[in-house]
Amino acid sequence: MRLSPEALEFIHAPDTIDFVTRASDAFFEYARNSNDVVVGQMLSGRYVLGYMKAEKFHLLEEALGAAFISSVSVVLGLLDRPALDAAGVSQVQSQPYLSLKGRGVLLGFVDTGIDYTQDVFRYADGTSKIQYIYDQTAGGKPPAGFVLGHEYTKADIDAALASGDPYALVPQRDEDGHGTFLASVAAGGQSEEFSGAAPDAEIIAVKLKKARPLYREKYCVPADQENAYESSAVMVGVEYIIRKARELGRPVAICIGLGTNAGGHDGYSVFEEYLSGVSIQKGVCLCAAAGNEAEARHHTGGVLRPGEPPGQVDLKVGENAGDVYMAVWNTVADRLSVSVRSPSGELVGRVPARPGVSLAADVKLVLEAARVQVEYHFPVEGSGGQLTVIRILGATPGVWNIQLHGDILLNGSYQVWLPMTGFVAPSVEFLAATPDYTVTSPGSAVGVICCGAYDSASKSLYAKSSRGPAWDGRILPDLTAPGVGVGGIYPYGPGSMSGTSAAAAVLAGVCALLLQWGVREGNDPAMGTYQIRAYLIRGCLRRPDMAYPNNQWGYGSVQLMQSFHLMREL
């Protein structure tokens, strides 16, 4: 889709925001009758990437109703905080009749970019094993069918590497190093000192653009948090990887090492729904990190019952915590309203639950320099449930008490989430926190392989690895992979990482080996995420003293060689 210079100027303006919504008649009718929306592109033929001015965004929300909240971008962050032997990769690489190293397979990364000059991403002749880099942060030459960013081909990268000043030709850099590290773990070339899980696989890397100011404000993202990205940018990145894989005629495993606590954790958001659709495609495997929230004290929940006192959610806030965002979710059968009491005892009385795009309450406290905002969204598209957002702007230290009132109660269950680690002050936590229901999105999406982390040295679960279930009851994570002290390459050289994003990178490499065996070598030509998930679950290692599946380990720890042994027995 070619846009006019005026439309491109509109898209790049600092007061423009983007969103992804379902391609519905109601949306296209609004777009036709309004001059407010610029349609950028279609994703998977079912979703629309659109742009409009921030001050007019409420008009679209009003036109499409309360359900539109599931289309609003959420803000994601990075999930970080001898792996290949433990995962059964080294055995599969060296087994003479398998000898799987990812040949003919692509590995895709939507992350902070990639340091393409590292030796692990170059062949012996100096050329690159990176097929494409899509830099969403740059201007210039967008990929065909896309409206933002700059695309660098393998020819561009090879020319840069052959020059004396590579960044003069391909200026994309990974300033953080997270994307470079994950790519090295999954697809780094093999040498005497290092090997990625799929060293012969080639790479497509997407450098994500940062979240726009409106979304940072909406989710109260701290000013010092640099790695905040919109779900719409992730969706565009995944779409790019899928299209390039089709053009090259190769299978692809995609690693998503980012997450968010925003959303219902039930697979119903537009973001999760899009990824679920991608996961059923032939020759595509989606791997997502479970998150590192088990010990963060960012989740609580409970059950309200008719005739009993309101539910109590106590939030401890430390000094200089800034703004606090909180999301309360309840089921379709119930309607809740809230009241808020500050540490000094000042009460924001029960705010009636009325759906709409405007704030239900915006109260400046008298005795404290804080402001309390409440908004309700129901019925949310997909689940039909209710989202209640509470913002405490300039939160004063002490214990804040949120009361949950049951206006209509049948089910009574509710879940409450703070933003994930790094997106809320470290001193903010629930007093009655629970480690369950802490798998971040998109790990909670239906169809993706959700990966937790364990320590391959001690054979124990990584303490921070997020726990399930999903709010709709599904067991999460699906499985675990080595995620403690995983070795890899940063832009500055060798290093290590602990967390579920590192585990997801190991898993993505494992999936690339299965795609080589199944699709490239013809053993299972229709292989995709669902088949790979089944093969891996069957081969997982399980402790005899533990019942499986469970919401810490899923079905166990991945062991690829064991999966092949079980295939042989079929």
CSV table of C-alpha atoms in Angstrom, one decimal, residues 111 160 209 246 273-274 280 344 354 361:
chain,number,residue,atom,x,y,z
A,111,ASP,CA,13.3,-7.1,19.7
A,160,ALA,CA,28.5,-3.0,4.8
A,209,LYS,CA,10.2,1.3,17.5
A,246,ARG,CA,7.1,-16.9,2.4
A,273,GLU,CA,-5.7,-13.2,18.8
A,274,TYR,CA,-3.4,-12.1,15.9
A,280,ILE,CA,-1.7,-22.2,12.9
A,344,SER,CA,-4.0,9.3,55.1
A,354,ARG,CA,-20.6,3.0,33.7
A,361,ALA,CA,-13.7,9.6,38.2
